[in-house]
Amino acid sequence: MPTVTWSRLGGERRAAVVAAAEAEFAAHGFSAGSLNVIARRAGVAKGSLFQYFADKRDLYAYITDVGSQRVRFYMEARIRELDPTRPFFDFLTDLLDVWVAYFAEHPRDRALHAAASFEVDTDARVSVRAVVHRHYLEVLRPLVDDARSRGDLRGDADVDALLSLLLMLLPHLALAPYVRGMDPVLGLDDLSSEQPALVVRRYVAVLSAAFGCVCASLPAITTIEGEKHEQDTF
């Protein structure tokens, strides 16, 4: 957590430190990221960084939190527009499309997300993933709980397992189109305009089959062309 000195710092100086740290950690991650470079770009003495944060890992966790809040603010606004009271798996399809598009259009946040996901230092990885997962779960858990209350999920659905799968799926969808080899099966690293949307629909179909309400038939899955295909009944 930032120190009291950080909270007393002027807004422009704080913004300069954040911008410099985001650029350095996005480019090099925690282990290779340089506090000397951050201090120089921010226009502060290196020693000042230790007046603002306990150590390098503390600064890294804070920068991850800043970036996560930025993504969360955007996604929460889109969630309201998409109407989360719709049938859950239709809503989830559109939400994942928005998620993929966001990281396609925001390379800085994509780089920070990659740095947090691929960090090799165990303590730093635990720190930053805890930050990212907290934001994920604070948004996702109410959506999943509401879906279960409405009957969109099976009564015996393992909600924690669904949330765990979503925690794995979201970073994969954000990064796999830009990291060769992350998705050797579904071709998500094919940057054609349609491929990520096709993969999203295949993932949602699997989640719907595993967790969706058992009724006369499973929900129709809408393809990117707007056609509906009914899945087989149980």
Short mmCIF file of C-alpha atoms in Angstrom, two decimals:
data_model
loop_
_atom_site.label_atom_id
_atom_site.label_comp_id
_atom_site.label_asym_id
_atom_site.label_seq_id
_atom_site.Cartn_x
_atom_site.Cartn_y
_atom_site.Cartn_z
CA MET A 1 0.00 0.00 0.00
CA PRO A 2 1.24 3.55 -0.69
CA THR A 3 2.62 5.49 2.25
CA VAL A 4 1.24 8.67 3.81
CA THR A 5 3.94 10.56 1.89
CA TRP A 6 2.40 9.33 -1.37
CA SER A 7 -1.04 10.56 -0.37
CA ARG A 8 0.41 14.02 0.33
CA LEU A 9 2.18 14.18 -3.00
CA GLY A 10 0.82 16.55 -5.65
CA GLY A 11 -1.44 15.08 -8.31
CA GLU A 12 0.94 15.81 -11.19
CA ARG A 13 3.85 14.11 -9.45
CA ARG A 14 1.75 11.05 -8.59
CA ALA A 15 0.54 10.86 -12.21
CA ALA A 16 4.14 11.04 -13.45
CA VAL A 17 5.23 8.17 -11.19
CA VAL A 18 2.25 6.04 -12.19
CA ALA A 19 2.81 6.66 -15.91
CA ALA A 20 6.53 5.86 -15.65
CA ALA A 21 5.93 2.71 -13.61
CA GLU A 22 3.16 1.50 -15.92
CA ALA A 23 5.40 1.93 -18.94
CA GLU A 24 8.34 0.14 -17.32
CA PHE A 25 6.42 -2.77 -15.83
CA ALA A 26 4.34 -3.21 -18.97
CA ALA A 27 7.52 -3.44 -21.04
CA HIS A 28 9.66 -5.54 -18.69
CA GLY A 29 7.52 -6.98 -15.89
CA PHE A 30 8.51 -6.89 -12.24
CA SER A 31 11.78 -8.79 -12.29
CA ALA A 32 13.37 -6.86 -15.16
CA GLY A 33 11.61 -3.56 -14.47
CA SER A 34 14.04 -0.87 -13.34
CA LEU A 35 13.34 1.53 -10.48
CA ASN A 36 16.12 3.72 -11.86
CA VAL A 37 14.24 4.06 -15.15
CA ILE A 38 10.95 4.73 -13.38
CA ALA A 39 12.50 7.44 -11.20
CA ARG A 40 14.25 9.07 -14.15
CA ARG A 41 11.12 9.13 -16.31
CA ALA A 42 9.01 10.41 -13.43
CA GLY A 43 11.52 13.13 -12.60
CA VAL A 44 12.06 12.02 -9.00
CA ALA A 45 15.01 10.64 -7.07
CA LYS A 46 15.10 6.85 -6.78
CA GLY A 47 15.12 7.21 -3.00
CA SER A 48 11.82 9.07 -3.21
CA LEU A 49 10.13 5.93 -4.53
CA PHE A 50 10.89 4.25 -1.20
CA GLN A 51 9.25 7.15 0.58
CA TYR A 52 6.11 6.50 -1.48
CA PHE A 53 6.08 2.68 -1.34
CA ALA A 54 7.53 0.05 0.99
CA ASP A 55 9.48 -1.64 -1.79
CA LYS A 56 9.46 -2.47 -5.49
CA ARG A 57 6.84 -5.19 -5.06
CA ASP A 58 4.55 -2.77 -3.26
CA LEU A 59 4.86 -0.31 -6.16
CA TYR A 60 4.18 -3.13 -8.65
CA ALA A 61 1.03 -4.20 -6.78
CA TYR A 62 -0.18 -0.61 -6.66
CA ILE A 63 0.35 -0.12 -10.41
CA THR A 64 -1.50 -3.38 -11.06
CA ASP A 65 -4.37 -2.10 -8.94
CA VAL A 66 -4.48 1.19 -10.86
CA GLY A 67 -4.62 -0.65 -14.17
CA SER A 68 -7.21 -3.14 -12.89
CA GLN A 69 -9.44 -0.33 -11.68
CA ARG A 70 -9.25 1.29 -15.12
CA VAL A 71 -10.33 -1.92 -16.84
CA ARG A 72 -12.99 -2.58 -14.20
CA PHE A 73 -14.50 0.90 -14.58
CA TYR A 74 -14.84 0.39 -18.32
CA MET A 75 -16.25 -3.13 -18.03
CA GLU A 76 -18.77 -2.21 -15.33
CA ALA A 77 -20.12 0.55 -17.54
CA ARG A 78 -20.48 -1.92 -20.41
CA ILE A 79 -22.10 -4.51 -18.14
CA ARG A 80 -24.85 -2.01 -17.37
CA GLU A 81 -25.34 -1.38 -21.09
CA LEU A 82 -25.45 -5.11 -21.86
CA ASP A 83 -28.08 -5.68 -19.13
CA PRO A 84 -26.92 -8.50 -16.85
CA THR A 85 -30.53 -9.53 -16.15
CA ARG A 86 -30.72 -11.10 -19.64
CA PRO A 87 -30.28 -14.89 -19.94
CA PHE A 88 -26.87 -15.41 -18.40
CA PHE A 89 -25.07 -17.19 -21.21
CA ASP A 90 -26.32 -14.72 -23.84
CA PHE A 91 -25.07 -11.92 -21.60
CA LEU A 92 -21.77 -13.71 -20.97
CA THR A 93 -21.18 -14.10 -24.72
CA ASP A 94 -21.56 -10.37 -25.28
CA LEU A 95 -19.49 -9.57 -22.20
CA LEU A 96 -16.59 -11.71 -23.40
CA ASP A 97 -16.79 -10.08 -26.85
CA VAL A 98 -16.44 -6.69 -25.14
CA TRP A 99 -13.54 -8.00 -23.06
CA VAL A 100 -11.65 -9.23 -26.12
CA ALA A 101 -12.27 -5.95 -27.94
CA TYR A 102 -11.06 -3.88 -24.98
CA PHE A 103 -7.66 -5.54 -24.89
CA ALA A 104 -7.36 -5.36 -28.65
CA GLU A 105 -7.86 -1.60 -28.43
CA HIS A 106 -5.79 -0.93 -25.27
CA PRO A 107 -2.24 -2.28 -25.71
CA ARG A 108 -0.97 -0.66 -22.49
CA ASP A 109 -3.51 -2.50 -20.35
CA ARG A 110 -2.88 -5.66 -22.35
CA ALA A 111 0.84 -5.39 -21.60
CA LEU A 112 0.19 -4.83 -17.88
CA HIS A 113 -2.17 -7.81 -17.85
CA ALA A 114 0.51 -9.93 -19.51
CA ALA A 115 3.12 -8.77 -17.01
CA ALA A 116 0.88 -9.78 -14.11
CA SER A 117 -0.04 -13.11 -15.71
CA PHE A 118 3.47 -14.18 -16.71
CA GLU A 119 5.49 -12.82 -13.76
CA VAL A 120 8.25 -15.27 -12.85
CA ASP A 121 8.94 -13.99 -9.33
CA THR A 122 6.64 -16.01 -7.09
CA ASP A 123 6.06 -13.40 -4.38
CA ALA A 124 5.44 -10.65 -6.93
CA ARG A 125 3.12 -12.90 -8.94
CA VAL A 126 1.09 -13.77 -5.85
CA SER A 127 0.81 -10.09 -4.93
CA VAL A 128 -0.36 -8.86 -8.31
CA ARG A 129 -2.62 -11.83 -9.07
CA ALA A 130 -4.35 -11.27 -5.73
CA VAL A 131 -5.08 -7.71 -6.84
CA VAL A 132 -6.39 -8.78 -10.25
CA HIS A 133 -8.48 -11.63 -8.87
CA ARG A 134 -10.08 -9.38 -6.25
CA HIS A 135 -11.37 -7.07 -8.98
CA TYR A 136 -12.53 -10.00 -11.12
CA LEU A 137 -14.44 -11.64 -8.28
CA GLU A 138 -16.04 -8.45 -7.00
CA VAL A 139 -17.60 -8.02 -10.44
CA LEU A 140 -18.22 -11.63 -11.44
CA ARG A 141 -19.57 -13.19 -8.25
CA PRO A 142 -22.69 -10.99 -8.04
CA LEU A 143 -23.42 -11.66 -11.72
CA VAL A 144 -23.13 -15.41 -11.25
CA ASP A 145 -25.13 -15.37 -8.00
CA ASP A 146 -27.90 -13.39 -9.70
CA ALA A 147 -27.92 -15.83 -12.62
CA ARG A 148 -28.33 -18.72 -10.22
CA SER A 149 -31.14 -16.94 -8.35
CA ARG A 150 -32.98 -16.37 -11.65
CA GLY A 151 -32.68 -20.04 -12.58
CA ASP A 152 -30.19 -19.51 -15.43
CA LEU A 153 -27.83 -21.97 -13.71
CA ARG A 154 -28.61 -25.45 -12.48
CA GLY A 155 -29.69 -25.62 -8.88
CA ASP A 156 -26.71 -27.86 -8.09
CA ALA A 157 -24.26 -25.83 -10.18
CA ASP A 158 -20.83 -25.49 -8.60
CA VAL A 159 -20.64 -21.70 -8.65
CA ASP A 160 -17.09 -21.61 -7.32
CA ALA A 161 -15.95 -23.89 -10.13
CA LEU A 162 -17.64 -21.61 -12.68
CA LEU A 163 -15.93 -18.57 -11.17
CA SER A 164 -12.58 -20.37 -11.18
CA LEU A 165 -13.00 -21.21 -14.86
CA LEU A 166 -13.86 -17.60 -15.65
CA LEU A 167 -10.73 -16.44 -13.78
CA MET A 168 -8.68 -18.64 -16.10
CA LEU A 169 -10.65 -17.78 -19.21
CA LEU A 170 -10.54 -13.98 -18.98
CA PRO A 171 -6.74 -13.53 -19.09
CA HIS A 172 -6.51 -16.21 -21.77
CA LEU A 173 -8.96 -14.35 -24.01
CA ALA A 174 -7.22 -11.05 -23.34
CA LEU A 175 -3.73 -12.29 -24.21
CA ALA A 176 -3.85 -15.40 -26.40
CA PRO A 177 -4.51 -13.50 -29.67
CA TYR A 178 -1.18 -11.68 -29.11
CA VAL A 179 0.99 -14.41 -27.55
CA ARG A 180 1.84 -17.16 -30.02
CA GLY A 181 1.48 -20.63 -28.59
CA MET A 182 -0.95 -19.84 -25.76
CA ASP A 183 -3.83 -21.46 -27.64
CA PRO A 184 -2.60 -24.40 -29.74
CA VAL A 185 -6.05 -25.97 -30.16
CA LEU A 186 -8.72 -23.40 -31.04
CA GLY A 187 -6.54 -21.04 -33.08
CA LEU A 188 -7.11 -18.01 -30.87
CA ASP A 189 -3.78 -16.57 -31.99
CA ASP A 190 -5.23 -16.21 -35.48
CA LEU A 191 -5.83 -12.47 -35.58
CA SER A 192 -8.55 -12.62 -38.19
CA SER A 193 -11.48 -10.43 -37.22
CA GLU A 194 -13.84 -13.37 -36.68
CA GLN A 195 -11.66 -15.93 -34.89
CA PRO A 196 -11.85 -14.55 -31.30
CA ALA A 197 -15.64 -14.26 -31.53
CA LEU A 198 -15.90 -17.86 -32.73
CA VAL A 199 -13.73 -19.05 -29.84
CA VAL A 200 -15.81 -17.07 -27.33
CA ARG A 201 -18.93 -18.87 -28.53
CA ARG A 202 -17.30 -22.28 -28.24
CA TYR A 203 -16.22 -21.54 -24.68
CA VAL A 204 -19.66 -20.26 -23.70
CA ALA A 205 -21.31 -23.33 -25.23
CA VAL A 206 -19.17 -25.54 -22.99
CA LEU A 207 -19.94 -23.46 -19.89
CA SER A 208 -23.64 -23.46 -20.73
CA ALA A 209 -23.68 -27.25 -21.11
CA ALA A 210 -21.84 -27.70 -17.82
CA PHE A 211 -23.61 -25.14 -15.64
CA GLY A 212 -26.81 -24.10 -17.44
CA CYS A 213 -30.27 -24.89 -16.17
CA VAL A 214 -31.48 -28.37 -17.11
CA CYS A 215 -34.74 -27.75 -18.94
CA ALA A 216 -36.41 -28.81 -22.17
CA SER A 217 -33.42 -27.65 -24.14
CA LEU A 218 -30.28 -25.66 -23.62
CA PRO A 219 -30.25 -21.99 -24.62
CA ALA A 220 -29.62 -21.23 -28.25
CA ILE A 221 -26.10 -20.13 -29.02
CA THR A 222 -25.92 -17.12 -31.31
CA THR A 223 -23.13 -17.22 -33.87
CA ILE A 224 -21.26 -14.14 -34.98
CA GLU A 225 -23.44 -14.05 -38.09
CA GLY A 226 -26.51 -13.76 -35.85
CA GLU A 227 -27.88 -17.24 -36.61
CA LYS A 228 -29.23 -19.33 -33.74
CA HIS A 229 -28.50 -23.00 -33.35
CA GLU A 230 -30.41 -25.05 -30.79
CA GLN A 231 -28.25 -27.46 -28.83
CA ASP A 232 -29.32 -31.06 -28.27
CA THR A 233 -31.67 -31.68 -25.38
CA PHE A 234 -30.61 -33.76 -22.42
#
